[in-house]
PDB file of C-alpha atoms in Angstrom:
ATOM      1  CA  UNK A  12     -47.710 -98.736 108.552  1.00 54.00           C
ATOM      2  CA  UNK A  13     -47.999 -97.280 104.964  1.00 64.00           C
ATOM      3  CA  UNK A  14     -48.472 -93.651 106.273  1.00 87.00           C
ATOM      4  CA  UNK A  15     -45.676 -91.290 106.239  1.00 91.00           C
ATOM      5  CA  UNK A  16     -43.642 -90.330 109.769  1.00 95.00           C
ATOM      6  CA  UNK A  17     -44.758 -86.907 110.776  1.00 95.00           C
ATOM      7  CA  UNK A  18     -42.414 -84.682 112.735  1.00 96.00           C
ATOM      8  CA  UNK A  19     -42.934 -82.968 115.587  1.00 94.00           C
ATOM      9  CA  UNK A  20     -42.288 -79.328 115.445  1.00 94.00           C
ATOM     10  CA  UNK A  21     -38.308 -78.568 116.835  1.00 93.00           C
ATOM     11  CA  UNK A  22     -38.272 -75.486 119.419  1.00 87.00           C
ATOM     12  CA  UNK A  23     -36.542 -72.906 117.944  1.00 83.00           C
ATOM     13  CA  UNK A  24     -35.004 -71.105 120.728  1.00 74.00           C
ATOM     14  CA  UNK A  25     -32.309 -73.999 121.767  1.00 80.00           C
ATOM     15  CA  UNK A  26     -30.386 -75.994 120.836  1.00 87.00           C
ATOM     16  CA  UNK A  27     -32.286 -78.621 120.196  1.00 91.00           C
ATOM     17  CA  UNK A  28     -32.434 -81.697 117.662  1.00 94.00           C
ATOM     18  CA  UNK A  29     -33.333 -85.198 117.083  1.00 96.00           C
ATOM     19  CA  UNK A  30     -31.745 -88.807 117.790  1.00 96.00           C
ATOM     20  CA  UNK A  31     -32.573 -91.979 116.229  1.00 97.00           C
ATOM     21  CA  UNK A  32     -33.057 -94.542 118.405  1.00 97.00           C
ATOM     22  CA  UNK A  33     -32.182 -97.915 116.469  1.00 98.00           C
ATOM     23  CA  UNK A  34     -33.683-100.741 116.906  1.00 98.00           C
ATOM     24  CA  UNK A  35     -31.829-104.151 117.036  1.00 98.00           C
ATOM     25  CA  UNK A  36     -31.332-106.705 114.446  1.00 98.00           C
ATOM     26  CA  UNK A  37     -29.499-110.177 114.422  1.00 97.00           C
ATOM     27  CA  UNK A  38     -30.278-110.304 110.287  1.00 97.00           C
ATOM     28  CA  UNK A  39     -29.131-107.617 107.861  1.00 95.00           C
ATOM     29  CA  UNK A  40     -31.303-107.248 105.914  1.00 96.00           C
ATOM     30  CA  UNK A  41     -34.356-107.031 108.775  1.00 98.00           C
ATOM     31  CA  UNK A  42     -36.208-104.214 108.028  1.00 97.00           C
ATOM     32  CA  UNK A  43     -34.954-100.439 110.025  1.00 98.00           C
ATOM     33  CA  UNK A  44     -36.720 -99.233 112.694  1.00 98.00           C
ATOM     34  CA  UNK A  45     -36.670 -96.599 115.336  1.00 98.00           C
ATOM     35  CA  UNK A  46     -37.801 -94.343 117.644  1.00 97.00           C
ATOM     36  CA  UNK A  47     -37.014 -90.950 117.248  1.00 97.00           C
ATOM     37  CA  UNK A  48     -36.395 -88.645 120.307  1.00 94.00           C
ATOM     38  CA  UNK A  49     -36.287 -85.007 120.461  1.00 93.00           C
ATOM     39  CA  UNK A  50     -33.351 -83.708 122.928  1.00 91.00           C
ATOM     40  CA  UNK A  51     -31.281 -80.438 123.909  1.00 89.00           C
ATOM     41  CA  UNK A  52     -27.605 -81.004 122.530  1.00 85.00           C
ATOM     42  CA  UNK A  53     -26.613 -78.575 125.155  1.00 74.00           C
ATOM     43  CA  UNK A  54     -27.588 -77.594 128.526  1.00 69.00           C
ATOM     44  CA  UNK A  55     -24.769 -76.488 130.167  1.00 61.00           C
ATOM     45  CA  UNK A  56     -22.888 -79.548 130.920  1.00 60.00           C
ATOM     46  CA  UNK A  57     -22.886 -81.052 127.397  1.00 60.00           C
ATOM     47  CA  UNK A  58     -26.056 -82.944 125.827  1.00 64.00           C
ATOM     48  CA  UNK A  59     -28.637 -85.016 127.323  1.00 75.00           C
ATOM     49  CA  UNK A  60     -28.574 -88.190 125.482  1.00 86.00           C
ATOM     50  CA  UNK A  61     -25.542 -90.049 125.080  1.00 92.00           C
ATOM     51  CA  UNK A  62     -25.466 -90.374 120.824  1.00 95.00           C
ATOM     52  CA  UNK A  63     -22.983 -91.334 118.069  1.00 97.00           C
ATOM     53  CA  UNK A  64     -23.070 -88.914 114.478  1.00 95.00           C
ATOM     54  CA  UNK A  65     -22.693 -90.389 111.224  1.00 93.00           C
ATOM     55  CA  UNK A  66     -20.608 -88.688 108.839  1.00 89.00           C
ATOM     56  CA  UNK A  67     -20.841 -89.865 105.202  1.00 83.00           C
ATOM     57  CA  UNK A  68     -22.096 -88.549 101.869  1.00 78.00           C
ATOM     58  CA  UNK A  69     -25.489 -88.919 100.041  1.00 73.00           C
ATOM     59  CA  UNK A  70     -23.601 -88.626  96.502  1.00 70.00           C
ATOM     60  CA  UNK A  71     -26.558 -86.732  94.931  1.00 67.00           C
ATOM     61  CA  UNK A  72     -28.897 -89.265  95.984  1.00 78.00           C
ATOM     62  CA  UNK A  73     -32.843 -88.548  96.651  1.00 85.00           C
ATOM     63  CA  UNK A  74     -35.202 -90.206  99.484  1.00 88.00           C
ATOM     64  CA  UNK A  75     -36.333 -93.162  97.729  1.00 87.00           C
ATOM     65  CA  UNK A  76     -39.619 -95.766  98.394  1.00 90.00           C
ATOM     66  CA  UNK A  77     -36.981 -98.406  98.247  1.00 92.00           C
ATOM     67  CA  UNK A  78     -35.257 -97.188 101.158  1.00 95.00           C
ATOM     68  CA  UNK A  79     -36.846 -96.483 104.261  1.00 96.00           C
ATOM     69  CA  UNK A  80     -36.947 -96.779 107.831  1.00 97.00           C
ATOM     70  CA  UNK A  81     -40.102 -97.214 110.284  1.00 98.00           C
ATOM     71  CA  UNK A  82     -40.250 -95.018 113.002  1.00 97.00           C
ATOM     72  CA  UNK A  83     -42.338 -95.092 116.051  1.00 95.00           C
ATOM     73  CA  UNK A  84     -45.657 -92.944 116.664  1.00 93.00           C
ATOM     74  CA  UNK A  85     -46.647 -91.487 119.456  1.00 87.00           C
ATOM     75  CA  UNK A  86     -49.626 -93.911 119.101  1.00 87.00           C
ATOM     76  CA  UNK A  87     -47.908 -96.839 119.021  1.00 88.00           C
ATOM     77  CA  UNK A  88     -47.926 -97.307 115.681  1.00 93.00           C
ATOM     78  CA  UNK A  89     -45.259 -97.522 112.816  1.00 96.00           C
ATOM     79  CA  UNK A  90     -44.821 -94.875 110.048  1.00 97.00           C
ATOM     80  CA  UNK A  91     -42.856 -94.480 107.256  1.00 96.00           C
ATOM     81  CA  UNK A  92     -39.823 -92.398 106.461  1.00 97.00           C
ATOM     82  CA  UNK A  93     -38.239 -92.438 102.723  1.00 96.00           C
ATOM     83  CA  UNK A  94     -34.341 -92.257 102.892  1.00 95.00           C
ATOM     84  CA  UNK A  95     -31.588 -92.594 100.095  1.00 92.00           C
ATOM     85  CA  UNK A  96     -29.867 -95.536  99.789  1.00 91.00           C
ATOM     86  CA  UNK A  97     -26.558 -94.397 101.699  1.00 90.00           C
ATOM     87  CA  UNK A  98     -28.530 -93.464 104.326  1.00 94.00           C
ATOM     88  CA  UNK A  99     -30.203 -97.153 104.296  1.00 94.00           C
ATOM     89  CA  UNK A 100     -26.739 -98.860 103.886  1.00 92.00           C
ATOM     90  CA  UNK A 101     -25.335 -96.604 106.809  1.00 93.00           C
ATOM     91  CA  UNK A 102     -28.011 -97.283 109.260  1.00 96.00           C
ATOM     92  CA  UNK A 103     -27.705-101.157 108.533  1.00 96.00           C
ATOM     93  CA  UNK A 104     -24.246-101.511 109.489  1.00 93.00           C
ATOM     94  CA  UNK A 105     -24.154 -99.053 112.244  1.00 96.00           C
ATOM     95  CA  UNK A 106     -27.368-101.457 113.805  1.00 97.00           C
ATOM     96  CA  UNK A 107     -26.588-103.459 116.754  1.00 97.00           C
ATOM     97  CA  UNK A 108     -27.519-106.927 116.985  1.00 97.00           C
ATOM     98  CA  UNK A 109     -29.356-106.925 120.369  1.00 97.00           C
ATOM     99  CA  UNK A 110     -29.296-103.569 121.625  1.00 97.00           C
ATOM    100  CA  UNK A 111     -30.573-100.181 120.766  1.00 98.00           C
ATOM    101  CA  UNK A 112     -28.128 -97.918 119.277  1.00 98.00           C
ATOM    102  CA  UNK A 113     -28.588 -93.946 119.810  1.00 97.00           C
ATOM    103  CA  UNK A 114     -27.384 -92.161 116.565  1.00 97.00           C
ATOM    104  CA  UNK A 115     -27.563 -88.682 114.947  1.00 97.00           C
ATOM    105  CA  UNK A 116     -27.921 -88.885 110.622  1.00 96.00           C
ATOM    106  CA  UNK A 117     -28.964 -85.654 109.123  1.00 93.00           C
ATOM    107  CA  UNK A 118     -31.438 -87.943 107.019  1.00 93.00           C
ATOM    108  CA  UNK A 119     -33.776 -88.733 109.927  1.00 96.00           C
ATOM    109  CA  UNK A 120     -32.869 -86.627 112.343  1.00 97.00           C
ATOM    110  CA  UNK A 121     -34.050 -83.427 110.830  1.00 96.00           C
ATOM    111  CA  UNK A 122     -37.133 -82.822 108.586  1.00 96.00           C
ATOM    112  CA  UNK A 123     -35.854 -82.735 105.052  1.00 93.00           C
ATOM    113  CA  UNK A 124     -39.180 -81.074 104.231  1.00 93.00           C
ATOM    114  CA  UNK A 125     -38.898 -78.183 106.036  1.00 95.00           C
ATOM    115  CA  UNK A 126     -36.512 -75.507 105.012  1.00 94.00           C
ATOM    116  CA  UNK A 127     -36.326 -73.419 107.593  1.00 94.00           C
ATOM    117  CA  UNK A 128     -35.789 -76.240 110.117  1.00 95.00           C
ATOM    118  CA  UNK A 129     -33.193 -77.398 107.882  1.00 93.00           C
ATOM    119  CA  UNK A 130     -31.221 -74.191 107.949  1.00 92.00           C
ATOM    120  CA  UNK A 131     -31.453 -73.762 111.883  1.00 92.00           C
ATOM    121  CA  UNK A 132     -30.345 -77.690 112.039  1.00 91.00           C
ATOM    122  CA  UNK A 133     -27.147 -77.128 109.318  1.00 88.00           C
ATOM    123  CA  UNK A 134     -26.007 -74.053 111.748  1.00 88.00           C
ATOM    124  CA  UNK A 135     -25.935 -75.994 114.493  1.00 87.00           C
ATOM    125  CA  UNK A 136     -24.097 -79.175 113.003  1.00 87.00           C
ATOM    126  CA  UNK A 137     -21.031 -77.939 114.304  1.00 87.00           C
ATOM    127  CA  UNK A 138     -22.130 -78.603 118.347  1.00 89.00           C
ATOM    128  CA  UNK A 139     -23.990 -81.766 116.733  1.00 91.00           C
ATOM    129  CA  UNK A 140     -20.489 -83.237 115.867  1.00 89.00           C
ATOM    130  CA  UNK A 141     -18.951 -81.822 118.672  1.00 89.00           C
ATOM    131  CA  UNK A 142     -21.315 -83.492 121.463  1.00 90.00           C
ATOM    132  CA  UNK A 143     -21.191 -86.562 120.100  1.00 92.00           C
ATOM    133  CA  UNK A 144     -19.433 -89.348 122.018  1.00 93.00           C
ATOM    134  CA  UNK A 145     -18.497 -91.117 118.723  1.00 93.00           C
ATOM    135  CA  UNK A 146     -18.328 -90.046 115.256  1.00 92.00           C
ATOM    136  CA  UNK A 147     -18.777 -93.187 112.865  1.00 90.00           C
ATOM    137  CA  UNK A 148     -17.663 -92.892 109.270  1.00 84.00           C
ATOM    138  CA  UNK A 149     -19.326 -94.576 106.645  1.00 80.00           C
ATOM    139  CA  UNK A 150     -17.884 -94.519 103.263  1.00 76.00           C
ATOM    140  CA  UNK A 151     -20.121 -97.297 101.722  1.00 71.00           C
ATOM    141  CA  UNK A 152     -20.573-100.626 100.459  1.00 68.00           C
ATOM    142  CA  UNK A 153     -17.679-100.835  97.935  1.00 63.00           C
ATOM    143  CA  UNK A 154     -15.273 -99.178 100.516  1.00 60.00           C
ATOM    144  CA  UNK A 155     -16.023-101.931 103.224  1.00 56.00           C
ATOM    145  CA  UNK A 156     -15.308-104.849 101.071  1.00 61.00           C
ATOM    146  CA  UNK A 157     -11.890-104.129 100.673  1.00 67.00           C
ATOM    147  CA  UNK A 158     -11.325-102.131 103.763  1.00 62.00           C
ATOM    148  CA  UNK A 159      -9.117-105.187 105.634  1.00 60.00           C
ATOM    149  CA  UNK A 160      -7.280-104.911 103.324  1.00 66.00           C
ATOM    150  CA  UNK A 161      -6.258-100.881 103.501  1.00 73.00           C
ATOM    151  CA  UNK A 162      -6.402-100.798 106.877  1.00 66.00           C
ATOM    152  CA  UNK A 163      -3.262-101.353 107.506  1.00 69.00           C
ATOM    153  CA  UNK A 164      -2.400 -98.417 105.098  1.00 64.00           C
ATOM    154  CA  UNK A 165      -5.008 -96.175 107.208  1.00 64.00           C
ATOM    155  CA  UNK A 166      -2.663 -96.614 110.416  1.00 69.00           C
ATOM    156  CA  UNK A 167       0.880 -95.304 108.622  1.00 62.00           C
ATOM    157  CA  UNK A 168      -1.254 -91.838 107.994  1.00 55.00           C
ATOM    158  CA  UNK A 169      -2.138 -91.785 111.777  1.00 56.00           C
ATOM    159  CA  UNK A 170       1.064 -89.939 112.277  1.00 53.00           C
ATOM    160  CA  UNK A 171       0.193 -87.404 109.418  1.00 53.00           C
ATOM    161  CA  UNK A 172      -1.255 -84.308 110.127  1.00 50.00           C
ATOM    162  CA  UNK A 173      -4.294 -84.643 107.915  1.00 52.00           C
ATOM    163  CA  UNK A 174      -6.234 -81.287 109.268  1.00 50.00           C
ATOM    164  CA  UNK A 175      -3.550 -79.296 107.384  1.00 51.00           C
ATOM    165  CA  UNK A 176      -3.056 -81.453 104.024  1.00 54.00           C
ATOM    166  CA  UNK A 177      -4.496 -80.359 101.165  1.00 54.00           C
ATOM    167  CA  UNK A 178      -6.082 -82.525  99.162  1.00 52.00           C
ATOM    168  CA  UNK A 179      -3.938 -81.782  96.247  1.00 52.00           C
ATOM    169  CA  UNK A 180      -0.824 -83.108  98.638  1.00 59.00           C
ATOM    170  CA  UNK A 181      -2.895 -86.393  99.038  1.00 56.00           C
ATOM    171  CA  UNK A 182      -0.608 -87.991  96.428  1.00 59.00           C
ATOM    172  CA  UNK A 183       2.627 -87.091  98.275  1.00 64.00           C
ATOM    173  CA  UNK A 184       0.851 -88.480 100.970  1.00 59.00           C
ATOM    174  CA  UNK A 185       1.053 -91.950  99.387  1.00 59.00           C
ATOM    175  CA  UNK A 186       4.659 -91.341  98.179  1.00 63.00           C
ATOM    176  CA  UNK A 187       5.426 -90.932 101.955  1.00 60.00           C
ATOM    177  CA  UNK A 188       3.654 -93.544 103.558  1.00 57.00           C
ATOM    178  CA  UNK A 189       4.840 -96.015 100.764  1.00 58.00           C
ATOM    179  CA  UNK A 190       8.391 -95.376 101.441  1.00 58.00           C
ATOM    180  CA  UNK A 191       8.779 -98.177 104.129  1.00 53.00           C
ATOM    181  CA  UNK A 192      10.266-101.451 102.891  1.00 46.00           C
ATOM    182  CA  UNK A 193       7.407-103.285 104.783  1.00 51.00           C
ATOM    183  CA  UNK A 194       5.324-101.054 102.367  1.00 52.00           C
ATOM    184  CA  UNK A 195       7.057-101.528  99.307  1.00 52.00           C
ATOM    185  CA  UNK A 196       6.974-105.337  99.703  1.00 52.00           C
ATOM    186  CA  UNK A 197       2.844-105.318  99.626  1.00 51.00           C
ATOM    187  CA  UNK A 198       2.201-102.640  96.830  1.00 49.00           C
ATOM    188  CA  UNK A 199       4.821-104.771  94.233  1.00 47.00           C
ATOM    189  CA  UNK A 200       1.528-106.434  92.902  1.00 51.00           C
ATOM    190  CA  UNK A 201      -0.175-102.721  92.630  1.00 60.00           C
ATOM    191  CA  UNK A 202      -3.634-104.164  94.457  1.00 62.00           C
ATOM    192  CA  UNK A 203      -2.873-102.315  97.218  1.00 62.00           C
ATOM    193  CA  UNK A 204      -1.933 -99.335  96.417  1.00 68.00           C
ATOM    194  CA  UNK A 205      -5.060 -99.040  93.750  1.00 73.00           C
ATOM    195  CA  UNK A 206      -6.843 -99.880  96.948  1.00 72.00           C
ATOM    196  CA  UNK A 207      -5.392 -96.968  98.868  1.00 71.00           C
ATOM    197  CA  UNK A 208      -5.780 -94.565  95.855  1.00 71.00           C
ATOM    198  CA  UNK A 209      -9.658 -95.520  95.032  1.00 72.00           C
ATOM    199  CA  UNK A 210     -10.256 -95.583  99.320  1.00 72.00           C
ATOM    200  CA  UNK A 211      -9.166 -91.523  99.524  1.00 71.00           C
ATOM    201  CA  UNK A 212     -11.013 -90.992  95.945  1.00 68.00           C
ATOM    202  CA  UNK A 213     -14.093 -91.892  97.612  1.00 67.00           C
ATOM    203  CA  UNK A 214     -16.051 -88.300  97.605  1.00 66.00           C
ATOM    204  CA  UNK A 215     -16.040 -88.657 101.116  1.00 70.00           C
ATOM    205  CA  UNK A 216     -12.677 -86.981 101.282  1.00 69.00           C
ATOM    206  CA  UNK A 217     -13.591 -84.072  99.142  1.00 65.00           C
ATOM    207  CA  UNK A 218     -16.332 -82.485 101.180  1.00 67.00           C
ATOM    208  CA  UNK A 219     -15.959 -79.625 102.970  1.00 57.00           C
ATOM    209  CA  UNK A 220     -18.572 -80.518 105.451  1.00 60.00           C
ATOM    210  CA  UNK A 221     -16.552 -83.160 106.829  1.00 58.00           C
ATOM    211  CA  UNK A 222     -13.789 -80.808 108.436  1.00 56.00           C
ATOM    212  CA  UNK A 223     -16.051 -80.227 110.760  1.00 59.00           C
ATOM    213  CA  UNK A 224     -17.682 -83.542 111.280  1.00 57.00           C
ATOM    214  CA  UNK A 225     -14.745 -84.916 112.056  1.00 59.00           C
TER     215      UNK A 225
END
């Protein structure tokens, strides 16, 4: 169980990639594991497997012993897999408590190792998002803690085209959605508006990846 997870080759003439098939949990902190399965994201009438994509950042952060999950062998057997520690924190809260979960995360899901696998997988991300039933967003630890209590904030920018805001025009943004009197009554103590300002400072926001993620 010490042994690193090996990948299997990916064919290169389709569109093809891999899904992590989570394993259940009832406790957190339960040690990840999965099964990962090699499908075609498209043949001809959408993909294969049903799976959800996770779209969050890895913040400069390298595969780490400390973080890992275990992934099935075609023996039977457990294996290995380093993964950073946004990855880990991801995968934990994205787990279902008693029933596998079918997800797509660039850490797992394609062979960091392997560059030219790597740059076949990043062209295709765009039909990886696209296909997916579900696209899950995870900002983090920090972020969840206090995100009952921005939620609410979240909703007024519903009605906002976000697709063609700059991120520059982010703090207009807040100006607008503040102007409400139900608004104004909340942010007199400032909490939550630092709240709202530190939730779209998370680096999330300012990758360019995620315009097409999401």
């Amino acid at each position: 169980m010490d042994s690193q997870y090996n990948y299997d080759p990916l064919p290169e003439t389709s569109l093809m990639t891999r899904i992590i098939r989570l394993k259940p949990a009832t406790d957190f902190c339960t040690t990840l594991q999965c099964e990962i399965v090699t499908t075609d994201l498209d043949n001809g009438n959408g993909p294969i497997l049903e799976y959800e994509a996770i779209s969050y950042t890895w913040e400069g952060q390298n595969p780490s012993p400390a973080h890992y999950i275990l992934c099935r062998c075609k023996d039977g057997g457990l294996s290995r897999l380093d993964i950073t520690a946004n990855s880990d924190a991801a995968l934990r809260r994205v787990r279902l408590r008693h029933e596998d979960r079918y997800i797509w995360m660039d850490a797992v899901s394609i062979n960091q190792s392997d560059k030219e696998e790597k740059q076949r997988q990043i062209a295709y991300m765009g039909y990886v998002y696209t296909f997916a039933k579900r696209v899950l967003v995870c900002l983090g630890e920090s972020v969840a803690r206090d995100g009952l209590l921005t939620i609410e904030y979240i909703k007024k920018i519903a009605n906002h085209d976000l697709a063609t805001t700059a991120r520059p025009d982010l703090e207009r943004l807040f100006d607008d959605i503040c102007k409400s009197s139900k608004a104004q009554k909340s942010i007199e103590s400032g909490r939550n508006w630092s709240l709202m300002q530190e939730f779209f400072s998370h680096p999330w926001f300012t990758r360019v990846w995620t315009l097409q993620e999401i």
